[in-house]
Coordinates of C-alpha atoms and ligand atoms in Angstrom, one line a residue:
X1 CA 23.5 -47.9 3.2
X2 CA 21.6 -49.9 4.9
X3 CA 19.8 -47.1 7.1
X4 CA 19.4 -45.5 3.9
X5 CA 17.6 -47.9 2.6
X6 CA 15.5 -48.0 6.0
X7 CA 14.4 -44.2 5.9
X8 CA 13.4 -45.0 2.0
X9 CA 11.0 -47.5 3.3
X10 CA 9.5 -44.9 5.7
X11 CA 9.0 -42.8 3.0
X12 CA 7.0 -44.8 0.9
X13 CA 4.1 -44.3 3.9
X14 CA 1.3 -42.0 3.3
X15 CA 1.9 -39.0 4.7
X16 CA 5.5 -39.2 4.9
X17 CA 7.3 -36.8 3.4
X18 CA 11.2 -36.1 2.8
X19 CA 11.4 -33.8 5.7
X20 CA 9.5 -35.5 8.2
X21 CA 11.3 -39.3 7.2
X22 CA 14.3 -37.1 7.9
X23 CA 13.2 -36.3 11.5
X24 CA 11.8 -39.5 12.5
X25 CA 15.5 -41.6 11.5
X26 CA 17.0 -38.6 13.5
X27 CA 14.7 -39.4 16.2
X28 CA 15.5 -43.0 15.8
X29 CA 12.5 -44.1 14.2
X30 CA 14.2 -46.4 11.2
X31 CA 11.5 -49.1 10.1
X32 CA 7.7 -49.8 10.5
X33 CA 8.0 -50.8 14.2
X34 CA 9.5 -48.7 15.8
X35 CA 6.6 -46.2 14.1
X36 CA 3.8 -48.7 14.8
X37 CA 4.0 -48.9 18.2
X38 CA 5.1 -45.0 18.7
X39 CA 2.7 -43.2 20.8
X40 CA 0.8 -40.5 18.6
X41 CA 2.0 -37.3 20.8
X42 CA 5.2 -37.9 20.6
X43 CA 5.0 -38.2 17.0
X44 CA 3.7 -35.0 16.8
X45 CA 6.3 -33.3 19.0
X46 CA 9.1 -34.9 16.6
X47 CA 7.8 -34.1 13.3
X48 CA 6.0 -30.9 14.0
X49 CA 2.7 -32.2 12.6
X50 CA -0.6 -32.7 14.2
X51 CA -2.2 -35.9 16.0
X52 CA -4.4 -36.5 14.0
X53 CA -1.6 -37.2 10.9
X54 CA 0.8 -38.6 13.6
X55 CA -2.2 -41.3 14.2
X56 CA -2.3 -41.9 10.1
X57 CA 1.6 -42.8 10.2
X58 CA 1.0 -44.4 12.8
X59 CA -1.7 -46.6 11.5
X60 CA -0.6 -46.9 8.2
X61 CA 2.9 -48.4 9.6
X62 CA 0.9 -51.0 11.7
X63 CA -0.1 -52.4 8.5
X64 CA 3.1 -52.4 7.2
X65 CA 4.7 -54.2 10.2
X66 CA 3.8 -57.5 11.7
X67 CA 2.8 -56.1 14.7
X68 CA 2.1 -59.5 16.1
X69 CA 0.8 -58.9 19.5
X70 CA 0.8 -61.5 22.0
X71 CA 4.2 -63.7 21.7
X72 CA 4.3 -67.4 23.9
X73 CA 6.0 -67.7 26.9
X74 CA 8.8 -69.8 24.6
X75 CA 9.0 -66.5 22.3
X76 CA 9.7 -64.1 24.9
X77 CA 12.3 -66.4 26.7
X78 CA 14.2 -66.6 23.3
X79 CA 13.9 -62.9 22.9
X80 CA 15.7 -62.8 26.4
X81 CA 18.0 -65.3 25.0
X82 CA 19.5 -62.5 22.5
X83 CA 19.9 -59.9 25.4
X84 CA 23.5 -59.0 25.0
X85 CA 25.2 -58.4 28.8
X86 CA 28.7 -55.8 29.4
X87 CA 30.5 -56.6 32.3
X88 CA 31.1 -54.2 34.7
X89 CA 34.5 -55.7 35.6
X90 CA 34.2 -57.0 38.8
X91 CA 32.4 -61.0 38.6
X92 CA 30.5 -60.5 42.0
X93 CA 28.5 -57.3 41.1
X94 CA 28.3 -59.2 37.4
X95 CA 26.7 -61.7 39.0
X96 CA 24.4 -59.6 41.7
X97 CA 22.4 -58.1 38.1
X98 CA 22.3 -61.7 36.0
X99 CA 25.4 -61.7 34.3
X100 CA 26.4 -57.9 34.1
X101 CA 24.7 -54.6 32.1
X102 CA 21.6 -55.9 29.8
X103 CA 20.8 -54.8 26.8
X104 CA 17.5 -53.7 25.9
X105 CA 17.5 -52.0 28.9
X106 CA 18.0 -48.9 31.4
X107 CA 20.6 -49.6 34.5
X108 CA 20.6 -46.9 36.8
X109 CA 23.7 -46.4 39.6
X110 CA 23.0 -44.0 42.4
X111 CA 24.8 -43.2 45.1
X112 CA 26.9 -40.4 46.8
X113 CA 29.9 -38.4 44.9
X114 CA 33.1 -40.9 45.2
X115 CA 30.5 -44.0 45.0
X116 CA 32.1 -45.4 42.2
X117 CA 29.3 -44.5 39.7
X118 CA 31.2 -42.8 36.7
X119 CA 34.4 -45.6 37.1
X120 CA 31.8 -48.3 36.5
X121 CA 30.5 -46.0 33.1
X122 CA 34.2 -45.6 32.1
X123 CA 35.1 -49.7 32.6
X124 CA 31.4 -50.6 30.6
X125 CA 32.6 -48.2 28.0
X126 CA 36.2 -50.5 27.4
X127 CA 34.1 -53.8 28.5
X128 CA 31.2 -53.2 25.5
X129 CA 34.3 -52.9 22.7
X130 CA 35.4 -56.6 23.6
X131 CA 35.2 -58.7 20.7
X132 CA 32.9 -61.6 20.6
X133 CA 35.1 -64.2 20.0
X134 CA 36.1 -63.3 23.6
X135 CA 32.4 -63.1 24.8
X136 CA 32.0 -59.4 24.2
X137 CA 29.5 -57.3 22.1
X138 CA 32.6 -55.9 20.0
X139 CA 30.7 -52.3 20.2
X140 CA 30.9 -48.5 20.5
X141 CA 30.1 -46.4 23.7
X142 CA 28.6 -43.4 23.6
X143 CA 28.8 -41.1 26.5
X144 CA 26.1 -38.1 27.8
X145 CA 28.4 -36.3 30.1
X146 CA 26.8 -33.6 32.1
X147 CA 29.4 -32.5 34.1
X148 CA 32.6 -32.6 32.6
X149 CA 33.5 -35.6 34.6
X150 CA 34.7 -37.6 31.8
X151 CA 38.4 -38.7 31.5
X152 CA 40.5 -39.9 28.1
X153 CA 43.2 -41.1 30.0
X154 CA 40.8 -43.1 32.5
X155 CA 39.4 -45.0 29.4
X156 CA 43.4 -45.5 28.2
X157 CA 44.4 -46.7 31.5
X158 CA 41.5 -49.2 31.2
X159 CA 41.9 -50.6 28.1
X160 CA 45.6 -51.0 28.7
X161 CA 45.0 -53.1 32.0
X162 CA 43.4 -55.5 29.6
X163 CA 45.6 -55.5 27.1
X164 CA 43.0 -54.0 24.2
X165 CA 44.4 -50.7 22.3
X166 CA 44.5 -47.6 24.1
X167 CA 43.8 -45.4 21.3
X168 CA 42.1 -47.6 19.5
X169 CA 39.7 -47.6 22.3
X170 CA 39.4 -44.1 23.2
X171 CA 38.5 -43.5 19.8
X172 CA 35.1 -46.1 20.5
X173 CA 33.8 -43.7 23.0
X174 CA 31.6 -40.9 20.9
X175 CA 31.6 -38.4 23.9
X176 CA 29.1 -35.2 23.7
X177 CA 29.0 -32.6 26.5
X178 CA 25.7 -31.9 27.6
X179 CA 25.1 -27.5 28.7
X180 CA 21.9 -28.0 30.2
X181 CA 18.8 -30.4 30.5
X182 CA 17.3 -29.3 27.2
X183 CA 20.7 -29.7 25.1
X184 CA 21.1 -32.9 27.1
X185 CA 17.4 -34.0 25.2
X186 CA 18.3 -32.3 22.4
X187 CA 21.8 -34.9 22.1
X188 CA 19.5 -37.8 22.0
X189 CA 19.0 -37.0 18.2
X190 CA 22.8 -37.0 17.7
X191 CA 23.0 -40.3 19.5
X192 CA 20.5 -42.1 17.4
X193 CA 22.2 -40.5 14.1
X194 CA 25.7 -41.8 15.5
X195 CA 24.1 -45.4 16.3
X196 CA 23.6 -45.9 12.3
X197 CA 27.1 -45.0 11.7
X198 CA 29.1 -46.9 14.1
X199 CA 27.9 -50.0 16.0
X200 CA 26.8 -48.3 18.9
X201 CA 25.8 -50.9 22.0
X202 CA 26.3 -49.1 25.3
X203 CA 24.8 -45.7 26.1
X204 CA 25.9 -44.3 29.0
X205 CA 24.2 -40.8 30.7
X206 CA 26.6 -39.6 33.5
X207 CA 24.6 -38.1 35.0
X208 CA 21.1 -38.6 34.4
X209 CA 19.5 -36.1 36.7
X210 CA 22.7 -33.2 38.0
X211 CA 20.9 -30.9 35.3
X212 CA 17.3 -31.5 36.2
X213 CA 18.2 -31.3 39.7
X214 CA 20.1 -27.9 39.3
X215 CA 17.9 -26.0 36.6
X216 CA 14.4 -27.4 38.4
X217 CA 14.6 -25.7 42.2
X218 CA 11.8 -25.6 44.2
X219 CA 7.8 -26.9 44.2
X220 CA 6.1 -24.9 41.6
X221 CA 8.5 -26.8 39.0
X222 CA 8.8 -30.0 40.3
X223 CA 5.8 -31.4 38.0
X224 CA 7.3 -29.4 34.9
X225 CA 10.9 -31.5 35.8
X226 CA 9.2 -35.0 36.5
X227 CA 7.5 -34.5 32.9
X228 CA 10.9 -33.6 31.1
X229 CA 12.9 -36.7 32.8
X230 CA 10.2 -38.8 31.7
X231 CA 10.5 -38.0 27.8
X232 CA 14.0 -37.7 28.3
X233 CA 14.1 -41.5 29.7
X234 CA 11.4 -42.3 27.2
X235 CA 13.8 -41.5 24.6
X236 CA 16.5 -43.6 26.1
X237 CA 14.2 -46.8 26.8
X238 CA 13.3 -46.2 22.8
X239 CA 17.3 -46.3 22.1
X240 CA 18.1 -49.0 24.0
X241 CA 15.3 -51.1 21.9
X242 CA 16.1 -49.9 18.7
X243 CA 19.7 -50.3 18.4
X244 CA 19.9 -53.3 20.9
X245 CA 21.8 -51.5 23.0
X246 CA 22.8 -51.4 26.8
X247 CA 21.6 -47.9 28.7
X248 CA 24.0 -46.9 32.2
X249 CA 22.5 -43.8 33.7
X250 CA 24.0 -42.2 37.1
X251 CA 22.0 -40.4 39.6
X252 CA 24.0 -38.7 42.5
X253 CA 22.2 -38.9 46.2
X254 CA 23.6 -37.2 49.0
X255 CA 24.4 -39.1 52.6
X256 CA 23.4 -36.2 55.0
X257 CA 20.2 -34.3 54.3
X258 CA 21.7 -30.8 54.2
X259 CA 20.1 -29.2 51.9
X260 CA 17.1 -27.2 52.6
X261 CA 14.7 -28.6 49.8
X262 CA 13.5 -31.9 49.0
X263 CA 15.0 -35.0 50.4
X264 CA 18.3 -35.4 49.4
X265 CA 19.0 -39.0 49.9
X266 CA 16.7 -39.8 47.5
X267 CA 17.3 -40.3 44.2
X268 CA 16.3 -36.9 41.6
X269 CA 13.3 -38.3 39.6
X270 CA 12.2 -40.3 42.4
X271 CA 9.3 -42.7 40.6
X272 CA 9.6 -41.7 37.6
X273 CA 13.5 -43.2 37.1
X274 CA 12.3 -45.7 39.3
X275 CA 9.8 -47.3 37.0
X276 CA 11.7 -46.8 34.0
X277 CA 14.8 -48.3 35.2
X278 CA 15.3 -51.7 34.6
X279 CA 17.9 -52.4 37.0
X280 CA 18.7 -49.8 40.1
X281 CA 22.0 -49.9 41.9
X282 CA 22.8 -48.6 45.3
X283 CA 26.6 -47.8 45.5
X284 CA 28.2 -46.8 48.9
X285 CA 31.7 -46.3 50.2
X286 CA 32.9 -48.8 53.2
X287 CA 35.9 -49.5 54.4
X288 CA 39.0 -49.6 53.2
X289 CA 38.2 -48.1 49.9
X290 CA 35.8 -51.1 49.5
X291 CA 32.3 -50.4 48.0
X292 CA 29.5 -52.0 47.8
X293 CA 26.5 -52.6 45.2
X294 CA 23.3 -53.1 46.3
X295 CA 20.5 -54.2 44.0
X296 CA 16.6 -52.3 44.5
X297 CA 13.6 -53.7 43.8
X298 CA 14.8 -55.8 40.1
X299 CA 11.8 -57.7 38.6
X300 CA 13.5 -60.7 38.1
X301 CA 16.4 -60.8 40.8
X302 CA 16.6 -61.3 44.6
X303 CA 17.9 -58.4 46.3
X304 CA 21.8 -58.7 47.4
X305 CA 24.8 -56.7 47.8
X306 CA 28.2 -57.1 45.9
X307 CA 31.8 -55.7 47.2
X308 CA 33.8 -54.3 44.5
X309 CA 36.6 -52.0 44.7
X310 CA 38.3 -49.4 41.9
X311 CA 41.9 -49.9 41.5
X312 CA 44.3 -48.2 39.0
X313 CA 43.3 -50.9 36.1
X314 CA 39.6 -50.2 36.4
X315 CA 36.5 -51.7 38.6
X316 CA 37.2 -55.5 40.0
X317 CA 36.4 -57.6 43.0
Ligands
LIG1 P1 30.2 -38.2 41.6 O1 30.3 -38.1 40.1 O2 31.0 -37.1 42.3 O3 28.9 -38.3 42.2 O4 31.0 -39.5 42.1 P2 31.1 -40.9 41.3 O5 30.2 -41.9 42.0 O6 31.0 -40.8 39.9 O7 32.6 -41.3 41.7 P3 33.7 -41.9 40.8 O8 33.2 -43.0 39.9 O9 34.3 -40.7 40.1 O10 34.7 -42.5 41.8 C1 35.8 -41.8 42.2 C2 36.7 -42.7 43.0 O11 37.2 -43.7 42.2 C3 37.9 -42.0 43.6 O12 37.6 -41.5 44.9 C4 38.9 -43.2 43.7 O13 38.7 -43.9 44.9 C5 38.5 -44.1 42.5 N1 39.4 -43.8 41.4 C6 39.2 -43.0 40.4 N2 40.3 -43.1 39.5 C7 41.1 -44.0 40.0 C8 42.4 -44.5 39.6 O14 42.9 -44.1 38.6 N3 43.0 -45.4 40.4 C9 42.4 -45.8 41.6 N4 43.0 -46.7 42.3 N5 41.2 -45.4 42.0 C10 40.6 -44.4 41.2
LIG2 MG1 30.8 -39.1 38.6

């Protein structure tokens, strides 16, 4: 009803026809600001129309929306203020990123296979449904899975150890299998569409990169892979805004460099998830099934490390 009522308002701009407001709430564009500060080629790529009437939407919703510009210092701190937080389950990595997963905002956890990367996804898909009476954001997950890797039972087992509604909790998690890197683009549309039906606050992309890394071998396509990451995360910084949700994206690096192209113990994307990433996250194995969290370059954090471990009721100290 009330994204219905949304999409009419995007209709009454010049310009704006049935068809195209239709694309543009698939695309997750619901009210005048999210359109107003849109960039004009993307626009274009969305509706199928040209710059030049992307730029006229584009214009004609800056007049509709209070744009604003420059906020205060006091502004931006409030708007901080609202930044909802997931826990990741264990207090000590909460504590190594500000309080655990922000929302508003990409967190990105790389690290070799058996780091710990898609338990953490699996506990922040249970920990985003707690209710706020008990400090939660009392919301749906959704889950990109790229590799299969996803597991009902996990998120049962999960739920249970904290007393929450197995089922009940399961049936929270939206969970779409992505074929390759173009249908994994492609599911972004779905996302948004489900994130106006359900309270969606956590999106989680597990893994970000496995299909780019796979599908894009060699030099000659390394530009061409870098350029389809970037709309892809583009797309995912947009979702987090507009619905006010939490982003968890997984990027697999190897500990040996035995492959015979590119670096493997570098993260896929290299500066373009870099940048985009709000929050990065070094997982390794250590002893004694121990791992441990190490936070890269965050804008507004020191640098530390957290031990956590994952035990049969999820991820904890
Ligand atoms: P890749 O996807 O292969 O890159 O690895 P990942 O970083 O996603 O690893 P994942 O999160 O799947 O971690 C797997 C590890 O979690 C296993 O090696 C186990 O140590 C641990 N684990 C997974 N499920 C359970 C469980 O039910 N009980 C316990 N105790 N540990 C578990
Ligand atoms: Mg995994």
């Amino acid at each position: 009803m009330a994204a219905a009522h949304m999409a009419d308002q995007i209709e009454s701009l010049p310009g704006v026809g049935k068809a195209t407001a239709e694309k543009l709430k698939d695309a997750g564009y619901t009210d005048f600001m999210a359109l107003a500060v849109a960039s004009p080629a993307e626009l274009g790529d969305i509706c199928e129309i040209g710059e030049q009437s992307a730029i006229k939407i584009i214009q004609a919703a800056r007049q509709k929306a209070d744009v604003g510009g420059f906020l205060s210092g006091t502004e931006v701190f409030e708007k901080r203020q609202n930044i909802g937080r997931v826990s990741t389950g264990s207090k000590a990595l909460d504590e190594l990123i500000g309080g655990g997963v922000e929302t508003q905002a990409i967190t990105e956890f790389f690290g070799e296979f058996g780091s710990g990367k898609s338990q953490i996804c699996f506990q922040l898909g249970v920990n985003v449904q707690i209710p706020a009476e008990k400090g939660g954001l009392d919301g749906d997950a959704l889950f990109i899975d790229t590799e299969s890797t996803f597991r009902p039972e996990r998120i049962v087992q999960i739920a249970e150890a904290m007393d929450m509604d197995g089922k009940e909790a399961l049936s929270r998690c939206h969970v779409a299998r992505a074929y390759n890197s173009h249908h994994q683009i492609l599911l972004m549309d779905k996302a948004n569409e489900l994130a106006q039906e359900h309270p969606v606050r956590l999106l989680v992309v597990d893994s970000l990169t496995a299909h780019f890394r796979a599908e894009y071998l060699g030099r000659g396509t390394l530009a061409d892979r870098q350029q389809k990451l970037n709309k892809f995360i583009h797309q995912l910084q947009r979702f987090a805004d507009v619905h006010d949700a939490a982003v968890a994206v997984t990027n697999q690096v190897h500990s040996k460099p035995d492959t015979f192209f590119g670096d493997p113990t570098k993260p896929v994307g290299g500066h373009v998830v870099a940048h985009a990433s709000n929050m990065r996250l070094y997982l390794r194995k250590s002893k004694g099934g121990k791992r441990i969290a190490r936070l890269i370059d965050s804008p507004n954090l020191p640098e530390g490390e957290a031990v956590f471990g994952v035990t049969e009721e999820g991820v904890r100290d």
